[in-house]
Amino acid sequence: MVVWTDFERATIADIFSKLDYEAVGGATLARCLIVYPWTQRYFGNFGNLYNAAAIMGNPMIAKHGTTILHGLDRAVKNMDNIKATYAELSVLHSEKLHVDPDNFKLLSDCLTIVVAAQLGKAFSGEVQAAFQKFLSVVVSALGKQYH
Ligand code: HNI
């Protein structure tokens, strides 16, 4: 089981309480598709992903980014049981969506960048460490049902 310090728990709760899920989720997913274009292959039915402007203006991407952030919210609310929390979602991404689990890390890096830009100075090294620890636990849990 992952051990969390009080600082880490407080930091994660604080960051997520400040995030605008729609704006941050959309920006994160759009960034992932722009920076790592091969991730677009999973969103073939999401309409126009022709270039960066199209991706950023695509309402389906924005909506799905929000869904992903709400998905992360489940981990925030279950910090002591992230693996079990994501068991079903891991099976879905593996067996139904066939998402390469390496992409979870790419998306989480994009989220770190979007959150850093939003928090500015408040995103100190210690805050980044807590945030990335949280995301690495999420990434690992989402990859658990792959075999
Ligand atoms: Ni992901 C669907 C959460 C990373 C591709 N994804 C979901 C759903 C949630 C979710 C929640 C909705 C499930 C349902 O309908 O029951 N995804 C997450 C989380 C992460 C993540 C928390 C990582 C932090 N997903 C990724 C990545 C990709 C991805 C990295 C591909 C690059 N996800 C998908 C696709 C769907 C999806 C594709 C189905 C979308 C649709 O509506 O057709």
CSV table of N, CA and C and ligand atoms in Angstrom, one decimal:
chain,number,residue,atom,x,y,z
A,1,MET,N,0.8,-1.2,0.0
A,1,MET,CA,0.0,0.0,0.0
A,1,MET,C,0.9,1.3,0.0
A,2,VAL,N,0.4,2.3,-0.7
A,2,VAL,CA,1.2,3.5,-0.7
A,2,VAL,C,1.0,4.3,0.5
A,3,VAL,N,2.1,4.8,1.1
A,3,VAL,CA,2.0,5.6,2.3
A,3,VAL,C,2.1,7.1,1.8
A,4,TRP,N,1.1,7.8,2.4
A,4,TRP,CA,1.0,9.3,2.1
A,4,TRP,C,1.3,10.1,3.3
A,5,THR,N,2.1,11.1,3.1
A,5,THR,CA,2.3,12.0,4.3
A,5,THR,C,1.1,13.0,4.3
A,6,ASP,N,1.0,13.7,5.5
A,6,ASP,CA,-0.1,14.7,5.6
A,6,ASP,C,0.1,15.7,4.6
A,7,PHE,N,1.3,16.1,4.3
A,7,PHE,CA,1.6,17.2,3.3
A,7,PHE,C,1.1,16.7,1.9
A,8,GLU,N,1.4,15.5,1.6
A,8,GLU,CA,1.0,15.0,0.3
A,8,GLU,C,-0.6,14.9,0.2
A,9,ARG,N,-1.2,14.4,1.2
A,9,ARG,CA,-2.7,14.4,1.2
A,9,ARG,C,-3.3,15.7,1.1
A,10,ALA,N,-2.8,16.7,1.9
A,10,ALA,CA,-3.3,18.0,1.8
A,10,ALA,C,-3.1,18.7,0.5
A,11,THR,N,-1.9,18.4,-0.1
A,11,THR,CA,-1.5,19.1,-1.4
A,11,THR,C,-2.4,18.5,-2.5
A,12,ILE,N,-2.6,17.2,-2.5
A,12,ILE,CA,-3.5,16.7,-3.6
A,12,ILE,C,-4.9,17.2,-3.5
A,13,ALA,N,-5.4,17.2,-2.3
A,13,ALA,CA,-6.8,17.7,-2.1
A,13,ALA,C,-6.9,19.1,-2.5
A,14,ASP,N,-5.9,19.9,-2.1
A,14,ASP,CA,-5.9,21.3,-2.4
A,14,ASP,C,-5.8,21.6,-3.9
A,15,ILE,N,-4.9,20.9,-4.6
A,15,ILE,CA,-4.8,21.1,-6.0
A,15,ILE,C,-6.2,20.8,-6.7
A,16,PHE,N,-6.7,19.6,-6.4
A,16,PHE,CA,-7.9,19.2,-7.1
A,16,PHE,C,-9.1,20.2,-6.7
A,17,SER,N,-9.1,20.7,-5.5
A,17,SER,CA,-10.2,21.6,-5.2
A,17,SER,C,-10.1,22.9,-5.9
A,18,LYS,N,-9.0,23.2,-6.4
A,18,LYS,CA,-8.8,24.5,-7.2
A,18,LYS,C,-9.0,24.3,-8.7
A,19,LEU,N,-9.0,23.1,-9.2
A,19,LEU,CA,-9.0,22.9,-10.6
A,19,LEU,C,-10.4,23.1,-11.2
A,20,ASP,N,-10.4,23.8,-12.3
A,20,ASP,CA,-11.6,23.8,-13.2
A,20,ASP,C,-11.5,22.6,-14.1
A,21,TYR,N,-12.3,21.6,-13.8
A,21,TYR,CA,-12.2,20.3,-14.5
A,21,TYR,C,-12.3,20.4,-16.0
A,22,GLU,N,-13.3,21.3,-16.4
A,22,GLU,CA,-13.5,21.4,-17.8
A,22,GLU,C,-12.3,22.0,-18.5
A,23,ALA,N,-11.8,23.1,-18.0
A,23,ALA,CA,-10.7,23.8,-18.7
A,23,ALA,C,-9.4,22.9,-18.6
A,24,VAL,N,-9.2,22.4,-17.4
A,24,VAL,CA,-7.9,21.7,-17.3
A,24,VAL,C,-8.0,20.3,-18.0
A,25,GLY,N,-9.1,19.7,-17.9
A,25,GLY,CA,-9.2,18.4,-18.6
A,25,GLY,C,-9.1,18.5,-20.1
A,26,GLY,N,-9.8,19.5,-20.6
A,26,GLY,CA,-9.7,19.7,-22.1
A,26,GLY,C,-8.3,20.1,-22.5
A,27,ALA,N,-7.7,21.0,-21.8
A,27,ALA,CA,-6.3,21.4,-22.2
A,27,ALA,C,-5.4,20.3,-22.1
A,28,THR,N,-5.6,19.4,-21.1
A,28,THR,CA,-4.6,18.3,-20.9
A,28,THR,C,-4.7,17.3,-22.0
A,29,LEU,N,-6.0,16.9,-22.3
A,29,LEU,CA,-6.1,15.9,-23.4
A,29,LEU,C,-5.7,16.5,-24.7
A,30,ALA,N,-6.0,17.7,-25.0
A,30,ALA,CA,-5.6,18.4,-26.2
A,30,ALA,C,-4.1,18.4,-26.3
A,31,ARG,N,-3.4,18.7,-25.3
A,31,ARG,CA,-2.0,18.8,-25.3
A,31,ARG,C,-1.4,17.4,-25.5
A,32,CYS,N,-2.0,16.4,-24.9
A,32,CYS,CA,-1.5,15.0,-25.1
A,32,CYS,C,-1.6,14.7,-26.6
A,33,LEU,N,-2.7,15.0,-27.3
A,33,LEU,CA,-2.9,14.6,-28.7
A,33,LEU,C,-2.0,15.4,-29.6
A,34,ILE,N,-1.6,16.6,-29.2
A,34,ILE,CA,-0.8,17.5,-30.0
A,34,ILE,C,0.7,17.1,-29.8
A,35,VAL,N,1.1,16.9,-28.6
A,35,VAL,CA,2.5,16.6,-28.3
A,35,VAL,C,2.9,15.2,-28.7
A,36,TYR,N,1.9,14.2,-28.5
A,36,TYR,CA,2.2,12.8,-28.9
A,36,TYR,C,1.1,12.4,-29.9
A,37,PRO,N,1.2,12.8,-31.1
A,37,PRO,CA,0.1,12.6,-32.1
A,37,PRO,C,-0.3,11.2,-32.3
A,38,TRP,N,0.5,10.2,-31.9
A,38,TRP,CA,0.0,8.8,-32.1
A,38,TRP,C,-1.1,8.5,-31.1
A,39,THR,N,-1.3,9.3,-30.1
A,39,THR,CA,-2.4,9.1,-29.1
A,39,THR,C,-3.7,9.4,-29.8
A,40,GLN,N,-3.7,10.1,-31.0
A,40,GLN,CA,-5.0,10.4,-31.6
A,40,GLN,C,-5.7,9.2,-32.1
A,41,ARG,N,-4.9,8.1,-32.3
A,41,ARG,CA,-5.5,6.9,-32.9
A,41,ARG,C,-6.7,6.3,-32.1
A,42,TYR,N,-6.8,6.7,-30.8
A,42,TYR,CA,-7.9,6.2,-30.0
A,42,TYR,C,-9.2,7.0,-30.1
A,43,PHE,N,-9.0,8.2,-30.8
A,43,PHE,CA,-10.1,9.1,-30.8
A,43,PHE,C,-10.6,9.3,-32.3
A,44,GLY,N,-10.5,8.2,-33.1
A,44,GLY,CA,-10.9,8.3,-34.5
A,44,GLY,C,-12.3,8.7,-34.7
A,45,ASN,N,-13.2,8.5,-33.7
A,45,ASN,CA,-14.6,8.9,-33.9
A,45,ASN,C,-14.9,10.3,-33.2
A,46,PHE,N,-13.9,11.0,-32.9
A,46,PHE,CA,-14.1,12.3,-32.2
A,46,PHE,C,-14.0,13.5,-33.2
A,47,GLY,N,-14.2,13.2,-34.5
A,47,GLY,CA,-14.3,14.4,-35.4
A,47,GLY,C,-12.9,14.9,-35.8
A,48,ASN,N,-12.9,16.2,-36.0
A,48,ASN,CA,-11.7,16.9,-36.5
A,48,ASN,C,-10.5,17.0,-35.6
A,49,LEU,N,-9.5,16.3,-35.9
A,49,LEU,CA,-8.2,16.4,-35.1
A,49,LEU,C,-7.1,16.8,-36.0
A,50,TYR,N,-7.4,17.6,-37.0
A,50,TYR,CA,-6.5,17.8,-38.2
A,50,TYR,C,-5.2,18.6,-37.8
A,51,ASN,N,-5.4,19.5,-36.9
A,51,ASN,CA,-4.1,20.3,-36.4
A,51,ASN,C,-4.4,20.7,-35.0
A,52,ALA,N,-3.4,21.4,-34.4
A,52,ALA,CA,-3.5,21.8,-33.0
A,52,ALA,C,-4.7,22.7,-32.8
A,53,ALA,N,-5.0,23.6,-33.7
A,53,ALA,CA,-6.2,24.5,-33.5
A,53,ALA,C,-7.5,23.7,-33.5
A,54,ALA,N,-7.5,22.7,-34.4
A,54,ALA,CA,-8.7,21.9,-34.5
A,54,ALA,C,-8.9,21.0,-33.2
A,55,ILE,N,-7.8,20.5,-32.7
A,55,ILE,CA,-7.8,19.7,-31.5
A,55,ILE,C,-8.3,20.5,-30.3
A,56,MET,N,-7.7,21.7,-30.2
A,56,MET,CA,-8.0,22.6,-29.0
A,56,MET,C,-9.5,23.1,-29.1
A,57,GLY,N,-10.0,23.2,-30.3
A,57,GLY,CA,-11.4,23.7,-30.5
A,57,GLY,C,-12.4,22.5,-30.5
A,58,ASN,N,-12.0,21.3,-30.4
A,58,ASN,CA,-12.9,20.2,-30.6
A,58,ASN,C,-13.7,19.9,-29.3
A,59,PRO,N,-15.0,20.1,-29.4
A,59,PRO,CA,-15.8,19.9,-28.2
A,59,PRO,C,-15.8,18.5,-27.6
A,60,MET,N,-15.6,17.5,-28.5
A,60,MET,CA,-15.6,16.1,-27.9
A,60,MET,C,-14.4,15.9,-27.1
A,61,ILE,N,-13.3,16.5,-27.5
A,61,ILE,CA,-12.0,16.4,-26.8
A,61,ILE,C,-12.2,17.1,-25.4
A,62,ALA,N,-12.8,18.3,-25.5
A,62,ALA,CA,-13.0,19.0,-24.2
A,62,ALA,C,-13.8,18.2,-23.3
A,63,LYS,N,-14.9,17.6,-23.8
A,63,LYS,CA,-15.8,16.8,-22.9
A,63,LYS,C,-15.1,15.6,-22.4
A,64,HIS,N,-14.3,14.9,-23.2
A,64,HIS,CA,-13.7,13.7,-22.7
A,64,HIS,C,-12.5,14.1,-21.7
A,65,GLY,N,-11.9,15.2,-21.9
A,65,GLY,CA,-10.9,15.7,-21.0
A,65,GLY,C,-11.5,15.9,-19.6
A,66,THR,N,-12.7,16.4,-19.6
A,66,THR,CA,-13.5,16.6,-18.3
A,66,THR,C,-13.8,15.2,-17.7
A,67,THR,N,-14.2,14.2,-18.5
A,67,THR,CA,-14.4,12.9,-18.0
A,67,THR,C,-13.2,12.3,-17.4
A,68,ILE,N,-12.0,12.5,-18.0
A,68,ILE,CA,-10.8,12.0,-17.4
A,68,ILE,C,-10.5,12.6,-16.1
A,69,LEU,N,-10.7,13.9,-16.0
A,69,LEU,CA,-10.5,14.6,-14.7
A,69,LEU,C,-11.4,14.1,-13.6
A,70,HIS,N,-12.7,13.8,-14.0
A,70,HIS,CA,-13.6,13.2,-13.0
A,70,HIS,C,-13.1,11.8,-12.6
A,71,GLY,N,-12.5,11.1,-13.6
A,71,GLY,CA,-12.0,9.8,-13.3
A,71,GLY,C,-10.8,10.0,-12.3
A,72,LEU,N,-10.0,11.0,-12.4
A,72,LEU,CA,-8.9,11.2,-11.4
A,72,LEU,C,-9.5,11.5,-10.0
A,73,ASP,N,-10.6,12.2,-10.0
A,73,ASP,CA,-11.2,12.6,-8.8
A,73,ASP,C,-11.5,11.4,-7.9
A,74,ARG,N,-11.8,10.2,-8.6
A,74,ARG,CA,-12.1,9.0,-7.8
A,74,ARG,C,-10.8,8.6,-7.0
A,75,ALA,N,-9.7,8.8,-7.6
A,75,ALA,CA,-8.4,8.5,-6.9
A,75,ALA,C,-8.2,9.4,-5.7
A,76,VAL,N,-8.5,10.7,-6.0
A,76,VAL,CA,-8.3,11.7,-4.9
A,76,VAL,C,-9.2,11.3,-3.7
A,77,LYS,N,-10.4,10.8,-4.0
A,77,LYS,CA,-11.3,10.5,-2.9
A,77,LYS,C,-11.0,9.1,-2.3
A,78,ASN,N,-10.1,8.4,-2.9
A,78,ASN,CA,-9.8,7.0,-2.4
A,78,ASN,C,-8.3,6.8,-2.4
A,79,MET,N,-7.6,7.8,-1.8
A,79,MET,CA,-6.1,7.8,-1.9
A,79,MET,C,-5.5,6.5,-1.3
A,80,ASP,N,-6.2,5.8,-0.4
A,80,ASP,CA,-5.6,4.6,0.2
A,80,ASP,C,-6.0,3.3,-0.5
A,81,ASN,N,-6.7,3.5,-1.6
A,81,ASN,CA,-7.2,2.3,-2.3
A,81,ASN,C,-7.3,2.6,-3.8
A,82,ILE,N,-6.2,3.2,-4.3
A,82,ILE,CA,-6.3,3.6,-5.7
A,82,ILE,C,-6.3,2.4,-6.7
A,83,LYS,N,-5.6,1.4,-6.3
A,83,LYS,CA,-5.5,0.2,-7.2
A,83,LYS,C,-6.9,-0.4,-7.4
A,84,ALA,N,-7.6,-0.6,-6.3
A,84,ALA,CA,-9.0,-1.2,-6.4
A,84,ALA,C,-9.9,-0.3,-7.1
A,85,THR,N,-9.8,1.0,-6.8
A,85,THR,CA,-10.6,2.0,-7.4
A,85,THR,C,-10.6,2.0,-8.9
A,86,TYR,N,-9.4,1.7,-9.4
A,86,TYR,CA,-9.2,1.7,-10.9
A,86,TYR,C,-9.3,0.3,-11.5
A,87,ALA,N,-9.6,-0.7,-10.8
A,87,ALA,CA,-9.6,-2.1,-11.4
A,87,ALA,C,-10.4,-2.1,-12.6
A,88,GLU,N,-11.6,-1.6,-12.5
A,88,GLU,CA,-12.6,-1.7,-13.7
A,88,GLU,C,-12.1,-0.8,-14.8
A,89,LEU,N,-11.7,0.4,-14.5
A,89,LEU,CA,-11.2,1.3,-15.5
A,89,LEU,C,-10.0,0.7,-16.2
A,90,SER,N,-9.2,0.0,-15.5
A,90,SER,CA,-8.0,-0.6,-16.1
A,90,SER,C,-8.4,-1.7,-17.1
A,91,VAL,N,-9.4,-2.5,-16.7
A,91,VAL,CA,-9.9,-3.5,-17.6
A,91,VAL,C,-10.5,-2.9,-18.9
A,92,LEU,N,-11.2,-1.8,-18.7
A,92,LEU,CA,-11.8,-1.1,-19.8
A,92,LEU,C,-10.8,-0.6,-20.8
A,93,HIS,N,-9.7,0.0,-20.3
A,93,HIS,CA,-8.7,0.6,-21.2
A,93,HIS,C,-7.9,-0.5,-21.8
A,94,SER,N,-7.7,-1.6,-21.1
A,94,SER,CA,-7.0,-2.7,-21.7
A,94,SER,C,-7.8,-3.5,-22.7
A,95,GLU,N,-8.9,-4.1,-22.2
A,95,GLU,CA,-9.5,-5.1,-23.0
A,95,GLU,C,-10.5,-4.5,-24.0
A,96,LYS,N,-11.1,-3.4,-23.7
A,96,LYS,CA,-12.1,-2.8,-24.7
A,96,LYS,C,-11.5,-1.7,-25.5
A,97,LEU,N,-10.8,-0.8,-24.9
A,97,LEU,CA,-10.3,0.4,-25.6
A,97,LEU,C,-8.9,0.1,-26.3
A,98,HIS,N,-8.2,-0.9,-25.7
A,98,HIS,CA,-6.9,-1.3,-26.2
A,98,HIS,C,-5.9,-0.1,-26.2
A,99,VAL,N,-6.0,0.7,-25.2
A,99,VAL,CA,-5.1,1.8,-25.0
A,99,VAL,C,-3.7,1.3,-24.5
A,100,ASP,N,-2.7,1.6,-25.2
A,100,ASP,CA,-1.3,1.2,-24.7
A,100,ASP,C,-1.1,1.9,-23.4
A,101,PRO,N,-0.7,1.2,-22.3
A,101,PRO,CA,-0.6,1.8,-21.0
A,101,PRO,C,0.5,2.8,-20.9
A,102,ASP,N,1.5,2.8,-21.8
A,102,ASP,CA,2.5,3.9,-21.8
A,102,ASP,C,1.8,5.3,-21.9
A,103,ASN,N,0.7,5.3,-22.6
A,103,ASN,CA,0.0,6.6,-22.8
A,103,ASN,C,-0.5,7.2,-21.5
A,104,PHE,N,-0.7,6.4,-20.5
A,104,PHE,CA,-1.2,7.0,-19.2
A,104,PHE,C,-0.1,8.0,-18.6
A,105,LYS,N,1.1,7.5,-18.8
A,105,LYS,CA,2.2,8.4,-18.3
A,105,LYS,C,2.3,9.7,-19.1
A,106,LEU,N,2.1,9.5,-20.4
A,106,LEU,CA,2.2,10.7,-21.3
A,106,LEU,C,1.1,11.7,-20.9
A,107,LEU,N,-0.1,11.2,-20.7
A,107,LEU,CA,-1.2,12.1,-20.3
A,107,LEU,C,-0.9,12.7,-19.0
A,108,SER,N,-0.4,11.9,-18.1
A,108,SER,CA,-0.1,12.5,-16.7
A,108,SER,C,0.9,13.6,-16.8
A,109,ASP,N,1.9,13.4,-17.7
A,109,ASP,CA,2.9,14.5,-17.8
A,109,ASP,C,2.3,15.8,-18.4
A,110,CYS,N,1.3,15.6,-19.3
A,110,CYS,CA,0.6,16.8,-19.8
A,110,CYS,C,-0.2,17.5,-18.7
A,111,LEU,N,-0.8,16.7,-17.9
A,111,LEU,CA,-1.6,17.2,-16.8
A,111,LEU,C,-0.7,18.0,-15.8
A,112,THR,N,0.5,17.5,-15.6
A,112,THR,CA,1.4,18.2,-14.7
A,112,THR,C,1.8,19.6,-15.3
A,113,ILE,N,2.0,19.6,-16.6
A,113,ILE,CA,2.4,20.9,-17.2
A,113,ILE,C,1.2,21.9,-17.2
A,114,VAL,N,0.0,21.4,-17.4
A,114,VAL,CA,-1.2,22.3,-17.4
A,114,VAL,C,-1.4,22.8,-16.0
A,115,VAL,N,-1.3,21.9,-15.0
A,115,VAL,CA,-1.5,22.3,-13.6
A,115,VAL,C,-0.4,23.3,-13.2
A,116,ALA,N,0.9,23.0,-13.6
A,116,ALA,CA,2.0,23.9,-13.2
A,116,ALA,C,1.7,25.3,-13.8
A,117,ALA,N,1.2,25.4,-15.0
A,117,ALA,CA,1.0,26.7,-15.6
A,117,ALA,C,-0.1,27.4,-14.9
A,118,GLN,N,-1.1,26.7,-14.4
A,118,GLN,CA,-2.2,27.3,-13.7
A,118,GLN,C,-1.8,27.7,-12.3
A,119,LEU,N,-1.0,27.0,-11.6
A,119,LEU,CA,-0.7,27.3,-10.3
A,119,LEU,C,0.4,28.3,-10.2
A,120,GLY,N,1.2,28.4,-11.2
A,120,GLY,CA,2.4,29.4,-11.2
A,120,GLY,C,3.3,29.1,-10.0
A,121,LYS,N,3.6,30.1,-9.3
A,121,LYS,CA,4.6,30.0,-8.2
A,121,LYS,C,4.2,29.0,-7.1
A,122,ALA,N,2.9,28.8,-6.9
A,122,ALA,CA,2.5,27.9,-5.9
A,122,ALA,C,2.9,26.5,-6.2
A,123,PHE,N,3.2,26.2,-7.5
A,123,PHE,CA,3.6,24.9,-7.9
A,123,PHE,C,5.1,24.7,-7.6
A,124,SER,N,5.4,24.6,-6.3
A,124,SER,CA,6.8,24.5,-5.8
A,124,SER,C,7.3,23.1,-6.1
A,125,GLY,N,8.6,22.8,-5.9
A,125,GLY,CA,9.2,21.5,-6.1
A,125,GLY,C,8.5,20.5,-5.2
A,126,GLU,N,8.2,20.9,-4.0
A,126,GLU,CA,7.5,19.9,-3.1
A,126,GLU,C,6.1,19.6,-3.5
A,127,VAL,N,5.4,20.6,-4.0
A,127,VAL,CA,4.1,20.4,-4.5
A,127,VAL,C,4.1,19.5,-5.8
A,128,GLN,N,5.1,19.7,-6.6
A,128,GLN,CA,5.3,18.9,-7.8
A,128,GLN,C,5.6,17.5,-7.4
A,129,ALA,N,6.4,17.3,-6.4
A,129,ALA,CA,6.7,15.9,-6.0
A,129,ALA,C,5.5,15.2,-5.5
A,130,ALA,N,4.7,15.8,-4.8
A,130,ALA,CA,3.4,15.2,-4.3
A,130,ALA,C,2.5,14.9,-5.4
A,131,PHE,N,2.4,15.9,-6.3
A,131,PHE,CA,1.5,15.7,-7.5
A,131,PHE,C,1.9,14.5,-8.4
A,132,GLN,N,3.2,14.5,-8.6
A,132,GLN,CA,3.7,13.4,-9.5
A,132,GLN,C,3.7,12.1,-8.8
A,133,LYS,N,3.8,12.0,-7.5
A,133,LYS,CA,3.7,10.8,-6.8
A,133,LYS,C,2.3,10.2,-7.0
A,134,PHE,N,1.3,11.1,-6.8
A,134,PHE,CA,-0.1,10.8,-6.9
A,134,PHE,C,-0.3,10.2,-8.4
A,135,LEU,N,0.2,11.0,-9.4
A,135,LEU,CA,-0.1,10.5,-10.7
A,135,LEU,C,0.6,9.2,-11.0
A,136,SER,N,1.8,9.0,-10.5
A,136,SER,CA,2.4,7.7,-10.8
A,136,SER,C,1.7,6.5,-10.1
A,137,VAL,N,1.0,6.8,-9.0
A,137,VAL,CA,0.2,5.7,-8.4
A,137,VAL,C,-1.0,5.5,-9.3
A,138,VAL,N,-1.6,6.5,-9.8
A,138,VAL,CA,-2.7,6.4,-10.7
A,138,VAL,C,-2.3,5.6,-12.0
A,139,VAL,N,-1.2,6.0,-12.6
A,139,VAL,CA,-0.7,5.4,-13.8
A,139,VAL,C,-0.5,3.9,-13.6
A,140,SER,N,0.1,3.6,-12.4
A,140,SER,CA,0.4,2.2,-12.1
A,140,SER,C,-0.9,1.4,-11.9
A,141,ALA,N,-1.9,2.0,-11.2
A,141,ALA,CA,-3.2,1.3,-11.0
A,141,ALA,C,-3.9,1.1,-12.3
A,142,LEU,N,-3.9,2.1,-13.2
A,142,LEU,CA,-4.6,1.9,-14.5
A,142,LEU,C,-3.9,0.8,-15.4
A,143,GLY,N,-2.6,0.6,-15.1
A,143,GLY,CA,-1.9,-0.4,-15.9
A,143,GLY,C,-2.0,-1.8,-15.3
A,144,LYS,N,-2.6,-1.9,-14.1
A,144,LYS,CA,-2.6,-3.2,-13.4
A,144,LYS,C,-3.3,-4.4,-14.0
A,145,GLN,N,-4.4,-4.1,-14.8
A,145,GLN,CA,-5.1,-5.2,-15.3
A,145,GLN,C,-4.7,-5.6,-16.7
A,146,TYR,N,-3.5,-5.1,-17.1
A,146,TYR,CA,-3.0,-5.4,-18.5
A,146,TYR,C,-2.2,-6.7,-18.3
A,147,HIS,N,-2.4,-7.6,-19.2
A,147,HIS,CA,-1.5,-8.8,-19.2
A,147,HIS,C,-1.4,-9.4,-20.6
B,1,HNI,NI1,-9.4,7.1,-20.7
B,1,HNI,C1,-12.7,6.5,-21.5
B,1,HNI,C2,-10.4,7.9,-17.5
B,1,HNI,C3,-6.2,7.9,-19.9
B,1,HNI,C4,-8.5,6.8,-24.0
B,1,HNI,N1,-11.2,7.2,-19.7
B,1,HNI,C5,-12.4,6.9,-20.2
B,1,HNI,C6,-13.4,7.0,-19.2
B,1,HNI,C7,-12.8,7.4,-18.0
B,1,HNI,C8,-11.3,7.5,-18.4
B,1,HNI,C9,-13.4,7.7,-16.7
B,1,HNI,C10,-14.9,6.8,-19.4
B,1,HNI,C11,-15.1,5.3,-19.0
B,1,HNI,C12,-16.6,4.9,-19.2
B,1,HNI,O1,-17.2,5.3,-20.2
B,1,HNI,O2,-17.0,4.1,-18.3
B,1,HNI,N2,-8.4,7.7,-19.0
B,1,HNI,C13,-9.0,8.0,-17.8
B,1,HNI,C14,-8.0,8.3,-16.8
B,1,HNI,C15,-6.8,8.4,-17.5
B,1,HNI,C16,-7.1,8.0,-18.9
B,1,HNI,C17,-8.2,8.6,-15.3
B,1,HNI,C18,-5.4,8.7,-17.1
B,1,HNI,C19,-5.1,9.5,-16.2
B,1,HNI,N3,-7.6,7.3,-21.7
B,1,HNI,C20,-6.4,7.7,-21.2
B,1,HNI,C21,-5.4,7.7,-22.3
B,1,HNI,C22,-6.1,7.4,-23.4
B,1,HNI,C23,-7.5,7.2,-23.1
B,1,HNI,C24,-4.0,8.1,-22.1
B,1,HNI,C25,-5.6,7.3,-24.8
B,1,HNI,C26,-4.5,7.9,-25.3
B,1,HNI,N4,-10.4,6.7,-22.5
B,1,HNI,C27,-9.8,6.6,-23.7
B,1,HNI,C28,-10.8,6.4,-24.7
B,1,HNI,C29,-12.0,6.3,-24.0
B,1,HNI,C30,-11.7,6.5,-22.6
B,1,HNI,C31,-10.6,6.2,-26.2
B,1,HNI,C32,-13.4,6.0,-24.6
B,1,HNI,C33,-13.9,7.4,-25.1
B,1,HNI,C34,-15.2,7.4,-25.7
B,1,HNI,O3,-16.2,8.0,-25.2
B,1,HNI,O4,-15.4,6.8,-26.8
